[in-house]
PDB file of C-alpha atoms in Angstrom:
ATOM      1  CA  MET A 231      -6.724   6.855 -45.186  1.00  0.00           C
ATOM      2  CA  GLU A 232      -8.714   3.735 -44.409  1.00  0.00           C
ATOM      3  CA  THR A 233      -8.429   2.534 -40.825  1.00  0.00           C
ATOM      4  CA  THR A 234      -7.873  -1.082 -39.838  1.00  0.00           C
ATOM      5  CA  LEU A 235      -9.323  -2.241 -36.506  1.00  0.00           C
ATOM      6  CA  GLN A 236      -6.828  -4.253 -34.453  1.00  0.00           C
ATOM      7  CA  GLN A 237      -8.013  -6.339 -31.508  1.00  0.00           C
ATOM      8  CA  LEU A 238      -5.978  -6.393 -28.312  1.00  0.00           C
ATOM      9  CA  THR A 239      -6.625  -9.048 -25.701  1.00  0.00           C
ATOM     10  CA  ALA A 240      -6.645  -7.561 -22.201  1.00  0.00           C
ATOM     11  CA  GLN A 241      -4.178  -9.463 -20.078  1.00  0.00           C
ATOM     12  CA  PRO A 242      -4.384  -9.776 -16.313  1.00  0.00           C
ATOM     13  CA  LEU A 243      -2.408  -7.132 -14.447  1.00  0.00           C
ATOM     14  CA  THR A 244       0.746  -8.357 -12.726  1.00  0.00           C
ATOM     15  CA  ALA A 245       3.767  -6.434 -11.502  1.00  0.00           C
ATOM     16  CA  GLU A 246       5.964  -8.387 -13.916  1.00  0.00           C
ATOM     17  CA  SER A 247       3.846  -7.907 -17.042  1.00  0.00           C
ATOM     18  CA  PHE A 248       3.301  -4.197 -16.342  1.00  0.00           C
ATOM     19  CA  ARG A 249       6.946  -3.393 -15.457  1.00  0.00           C
ATOM     20  CA  PRO A 250       7.889  -2.006 -18.943  1.00  0.00           C
ATOM     21  CA  PHE A 251       5.148   0.605 -18.504  1.00  0.00           C
ATOM     22  CA  GLY A 252       5.183   1.382 -14.787  1.00  0.00           C
ATOM     23  CA  GLN A 253       4.271  -0.116 -11.447  1.00  0.00           C
ATOM     24  CA  VAL A 254       1.319  -1.936  -9.927  1.00  0.00           C
ATOM     25  CA  LEU A 255       0.552  -0.819  -6.374  1.00  0.00           C
ATOM     26  CA  ARG A 256      -1.500  -3.028  -4.096  1.00  0.00           C
ATOM     27  CA  PRO A 257      -2.600  -2.688  -0.464  1.00  0.00           C
ATOM     28  CA  GLN A 258       0.083  -3.117   2.176  1.00  0.00           C
ATOM     29  CA  TRP A 259       0.104  -2.970   5.925  1.00  0.00           C
ATOM     30  CA  ASP A 260       0.317   0.377   7.683  1.00  0.00           C
ATOM     31  CA  GLY A 261       3.725   1.015   9.213  1.00  0.00           C
ATOM     32  CA  LYS A 262       5.679  -0.733   6.443  1.00  0.00           C
ATOM     33  CA  SER A 263       8.898   1.125   5.662  1.00  0.00           C
ATOM     34  CA  TYR A 264       9.272   2.878   2.312  1.00  0.00           C
ATOM     35  CA  ASP A 265      10.921   0.702  -0.333  1.00  0.00           C
ATOM     36  CA  SER A 266      11.050   0.067  -4.094  1.00  0.00           C
ATOM     37  CA  GLU A 267       7.561  -1.460  -4.018  1.00  0.00           C
ATOM     38  CA  GLU A 268       6.152   2.003  -3.313  1.00  0.00           C
ATOM     39  CA  ALA A 269       5.208   4.274  -6.218  1.00  0.00           C
ATOM     40  CA  GLN A 270       8.455   5.772  -7.526  1.00  0.00           C
ATOM     41  CA  LEU A 271       7.087   9.205  -8.389  1.00  0.00           C
ATOM     42  CA  LYS A 272       8.434  12.048 -10.512  1.00  0.00           C
ATOM     43  CA  LEU A 273       6.364  15.099  -9.631  1.00  0.00           C
ATOM     44  CA  ASP A 274       9.148  17.661  -9.145  1.00  0.00           C
ATOM     45  CA  GLY A 275       8.318  19.681 -12.278  1.00  0.00           C
ATOM     46  CA  GLY A 276       5.366  21.543 -10.811  1.00  0.00           C
ATOM     47  CA  ILE A 277       2.532  21.403  -8.325  1.00  0.00           C
ATOM     48  CA  PRO A 278       1.243  17.839  -7.725  1.00  0.00           C
ATOM     49  CA  ARG A 279      -2.477  17.398  -8.309  1.00  0.00           C
ATOM     50  CA  PHE A 280      -4.388  14.569  -6.632  1.00  0.00           C
ATOM     51  CA  TYR A 281      -8.055  14.482  -7.498  1.00  0.00           C
ATOM     52  CA  ILE A 282     -11.076  12.309  -8.187  1.00  0.00           C
ATOM     53  CA  MET A 283     -11.720  12.234 -11.918  1.00  0.00           C
ATOM     54  CA  GLN A 284     -15.241  11.264 -12.991  1.00  0.00           C
ATOM     55  CA  LEU A 285     -15.399   9.628 -16.422  1.00  0.00           C
ATOM     56  CA  GLU A 286     -18.431   8.498 -18.389  1.00  0.00           C
ATOM     57  CA  ARG A 287     -18.493   5.344 -20.492  1.00  0.00           C
ATOM     58  CA  LYS A 288     -15.424   5.286 -22.719  1.00  0.00           C
ATOM     59  CA  GLY A 289     -16.056   1.997 -24.478  1.00  0.00           C
ATOM     60  CA  THR A 290     -13.174  -0.275 -25.435  1.00  0.00           C
ATOM     61  CA  ARG A 291     -12.017   1.294 -28.720  1.00  0.00           C
ATOM     62  CA  PHE A 292      -9.357   3.933 -29.238  1.00  0.00           C
ATOM     63  CA  ASP A 293      -7.428   5.523 -32.086  1.00  0.00           C
ATOM     64  CA  GLN A 294      -5.322   7.983 -30.089  1.00  0.00           C
ATOM     65  CA  ILE A 295      -2.647   7.369 -27.490  1.00  0.00           C
ATOM     66  CA  THR A 296      -1.040   9.917 -25.154  1.00  0.00           C
ATOM     67  CA  ARG A 297       2.098  10.318 -23.076  1.00  0.00           C
ATOM     68  CA  HIS A 298       3.352  12.707 -20.409  1.00  0.00           C
ATOM     69  CA  LEU A 299       7.066  13.549 -20.622  1.00  0.00           C
ATOM     70  CA  ALA A 300       7.362  15.644 -17.448  1.00  0.00           C
ATOM     71  CA  CYS A 301       5.848  13.434 -14.749  1.00  0.00           C
ATOM     72  CA  THR A 302       4.595  10.066 -13.647  1.00  0.00           C
ATOM     73  CA  GLN A 303       0.852   9.496 -13.404  1.00  0.00           C
ATOM     74  CA  CYS A 304      -1.066   7.301 -10.964  1.00  0.00           C
ATOM     75  CA  LEU A 305      -4.578   6.041 -11.691  1.00  0.00           C
ATOM     76  CA  GLY A 306      -6.993   3.794  -9.833  1.00  0.00           C
ATOM     77  CA  SER A 307     -10.727   3.296  -9.738  1.00  0.00           C
ATOM     78  CA  LEU A 308     -12.901   3.892  -6.716  1.00  0.00           C
ATOM     79  CA  GLU A 309     -15.607   1.496  -5.536  1.00  0.00           C
ATOM     80  CA  GLY A 310     -13.648  -1.568  -6.702  1.00  0.00           C
ATOM     81  CA  LYS A 311     -14.605  -1.214 -10.364  1.00  0.00           C
ATOM     82  CA  GLU A 312     -12.564  -3.000 -13.032  1.00  0.00           C
ATOM     83  CA  TRP A 313     -11.296  -1.034 -16.038  1.00  0.00           C
ATOM     84  CA  LEU A 314      -8.991  -1.321 -19.046  1.00  0.00           C
ATOM     85  CA  MET A 315      -5.835   0.492 -20.093  1.00  0.00           C
ATOM     86  CA  ALA A 316      -3.764   0.219 -23.261  1.00  0.00           C
ATOM     87  CA  VAL A 317      -0.077   1.107 -22.956  1.00  0.00           C
ATOM     88  CA  ALA A 318       3.110   1.205 -24.999  1.00  0.00           C
ATOM     89  CA  PRO A 319       6.649   1.738 -23.710  1.00  0.00           C
ATOM     90  CA  ALA A 320       8.231   5.175 -23.596  1.00  0.00           C
ATOM     91  CA  CYS A 321      10.253   5.858 -26.732  1.00  0.00           C
ATOM     92  CA  GLU A 322      12.062   8.512 -28.739  1.00  0.00           C
ATOM     93  CA  GLY A 323      10.125  10.158 -31.537  1.00  0.00           C
ATOM     94  CA  SER A 324       6.518  11.240 -31.835  1.00  0.00           C
ATOM     95  CA  ALA A 325       4.749   7.871 -31.966  1.00  0.00           C
ATOM     96  CA  PRO A 326       4.867   4.476 -30.287  1.00  0.00           C
ATOM     97  CA  ASP A 327       5.410   1.261 -32.218  1.00  0.00           C
ATOM     98  CA  PRO A 328       1.848  -0.073 -32.709  1.00  0.00           C
ATOM     99  CA  GLU A 329       3.213  -3.617 -32.371  1.00  0.00           C
ATOM    100  CA  GLN A 330       4.227  -2.836 -28.782  1.00  0.00           C
ATOM    101  CA  ILE A 331       0.801  -1.677 -27.595  1.00  0.00           C
ATOM    102  CA  ARG A 332      -0.545  -3.926 -24.843  1.00  0.00           C
ATOM    103  CA  ALA A 333      -3.867  -3.964 -22.996  1.00  0.00           C
ATOM    104  CA  PHE A 334      -4.436  -4.697 -19.318  1.00  0.00           C
ATOM    105  CA  LYS A 335      -7.460  -5.463 -17.200  1.00  0.00           C
ATOM    106  CA  ILE A 336      -7.042  -3.356 -14.054  1.00  0.00           C
ATOM    107  CA  PRO A 337      -8.853  -4.661 -10.965  1.00  0.00           C
ATOM    108  CA  GLY A 338     -10.486  -2.211  -8.598  1.00  0.00           C
ATOM    109  CA  ASP A 339      -8.261  -3.093  -5.623  1.00  0.00           C
ATOM    110  CA  CYS A 340      -5.020  -1.519  -6.843  1.00  0.00           C
ATOM    111  CA  PHE A 341      -3.652   1.406  -8.794  1.00  0.00           C
ATOM    112  CA  ILE A 342      -1.083   1.788 -11.523  1.00  0.00           C
ATOM    113  CA  LYS A 343       1.759   4.245 -11.854  1.00  0.00           C
ATOM    114  CA  LEU A 344       2.736   5.082 -15.423  1.00  0.00           C
ATOM    115  CA  GLU A 345       6.427   5.784 -15.988  1.00  0.00           C
ATOM    116  CA  VAL A 346       7.388   9.120 -17.523  1.00  0.00           C
ATOM    117  CA  GLY A 347       6.751   8.875 -21.272  1.00  0.00           C
ATOM    118  CA  THR A 348       4.610   5.726 -21.184  1.00  0.00           C
ATOM    119  CA  TRP A 349       2.019   5.905 -23.952  1.00  0.00           C
ATOM    120  CA  HIS A 350      -1.512   5.214 -22.717  1.00  0.00           C
ATOM    121  CA  ALA A 351      -5.102   5.057 -23.907  1.00  0.00           C
ATOM    122  CA  GLY A 352      -7.679   4.931 -21.164  1.00  0.00           C
ATOM    123  CA  PRO A 353      -9.091   4.433 -18.681  1.00  0.00           C
ATOM    124  CA  LEU A 354     -11.538   2.516 -20.871  1.00  0.00           C
ATOM    125  CA  PHE A 355     -14.686   0.765 -19.642  1.00  0.00           C
ATOM    126  CA  GLU A 356     -18.249  -0.165 -20.595  1.00  0.00           C
ATOM    127  CA  THR A 357     -20.119   0.846 -17.413  1.00  0.00           C
ATOM    128  CA  ASP A 358     -21.921   4.207 -17.273  1.00  0.00           C
ATOM    129  CA  VAL A 359     -19.554   6.079 -14.924  1.00  0.00           C
ATOM    130  CA  ILE A 360     -16.400   5.288 -12.978  1.00  0.00           C
ATOM    131  CA  ASN A 361     -14.631   7.628 -10.573  1.00  0.00           C
ATOM    132  CA  PHE A 362     -10.836   7.455 -10.627  1.00  0.00           C
ATOM    133  CA  TYR A 363      -8.226   8.925  -8.390  1.00  0.00           C
ATOM    134  CA  ASN A 364      -5.542  10.595 -10.444  1.00  0.00           C
ATOM    135  CA  LEU A 365      -2.128  11.880  -9.352  1.00  0.00           C
ATOM    136  CA  GLU A 366      -0.210  14.020 -11.830  1.00  0.00           C
ATOM    137  CA  LEU A 367       0.895  17.655 -12.045  1.00  0.00           C
ATOM    138  CA  SER A 368      -1.599  20.505 -11.877  1.00  0.00           C
ATOM    139  CA  ASP A 369      -0.911  21.463 -15.513  1.00  0.00           C
ATOM    140  CA  THR A 370      -0.266  18.022 -17.025  1.00  0.00           C
ATOM    141  CA  ASN A 371      -3.263  18.144 -19.345  1.00  0.00           C
ATOM    142  CA  VAL A 372      -2.332  21.656 -20.512  1.00  0.00           C
ATOM    143  CA  VAL A 373       1.441  21.584 -21.090  1.00  0.00           C
ATOM    144  CA  ASP A 374       2.418  17.883 -21.005  1.00  0.00           C
ATOM    145  CA  HIS A 375      -0.128  16.090 -23.158  1.00  0.00           C
ATOM    146  CA  ASP A 376       1.612  14.586 -26.216  1.00  0.00           C
ATOM    147  CA  THR A 377      -0.971  12.688 -28.289  1.00  0.00           C
ATOM    148  CA  CYS A 378      -0.446  10.465 -31.320  1.00  0.00           C
ATOM    149  CA  ASN A 379      -3.409   9.908 -33.638  1.00  0.00           C
ATOM    150  CA  LEU A 380      -2.938   6.239 -34.555  1.00  0.00           C
ATOM    151  CA  ALA A 381      -5.613   6.369 -37.269  1.00  0.00           C
ATOM    152  CA  GLU A 382      -3.905   9.227 -39.098  1.00  0.00           C
ATOM    153  CA  ARG A 383      -0.331   8.063 -38.507  1.00  0.00           C
ATOM    154  CA  PHE A 384      -0.692   4.302 -39.060  1.00  0.00           C
ATOM    155  CA  GLY A 385      -4.227   3.786 -40.392  1.00  0.00           C
ATOM    156  CA  MET A 386      -5.022   1.777 -37.251  1.00  0.00           C
ATOM    157  CA  SER A 387      -7.573   1.818 -34.469  1.00  0.00           C
ATOM    158  CA  PHE A 388      -7.754  -0.619 -31.589  1.00  0.00           C
ATOM    159  CA  GLU A 389     -10.376  -2.505 -29.621  1.00  0.00           C
ATOM    160  CA  ILE A 390      -9.644  -4.193 -26.310  1.00  0.00           C
ATOM    161  CA  VAL A 391     -11.344  -7.562 -26.019  1.00  0.00           C
TER     162      VAL A 391
END
């Protein structure tokens, strides 16, 4: 099957625009009481894993998108580096609607929490290496890694511009 390259414009990250996919978490003062602005986590299906994930240049193109159905996932870059993420809302079935895929420019001063089942491609970036903190379950990438090959399924690949 021939693949068509679709361009996605990376939009600025705001709590409102990202709400269908998860939460945006920004710095807040120490001592603030817990409330709905905190990351609403679902990590009760196993052992939580919080680690620094080192990724090499990923570029801005993708033809696969993944979701985790058992837990939320939190991602953020270290050292204030900007990065990109493509997302689509959680859905029934084995593939997202390609028309609902959105791209975001994630600044280095916050992190995102992906809702359970949110489809995602990334982190994507053009620099050589970025370190990310990642909060998920210890076996997420082994037992909860549902990937859709967009090129095979829809004949589409994507580039974030």
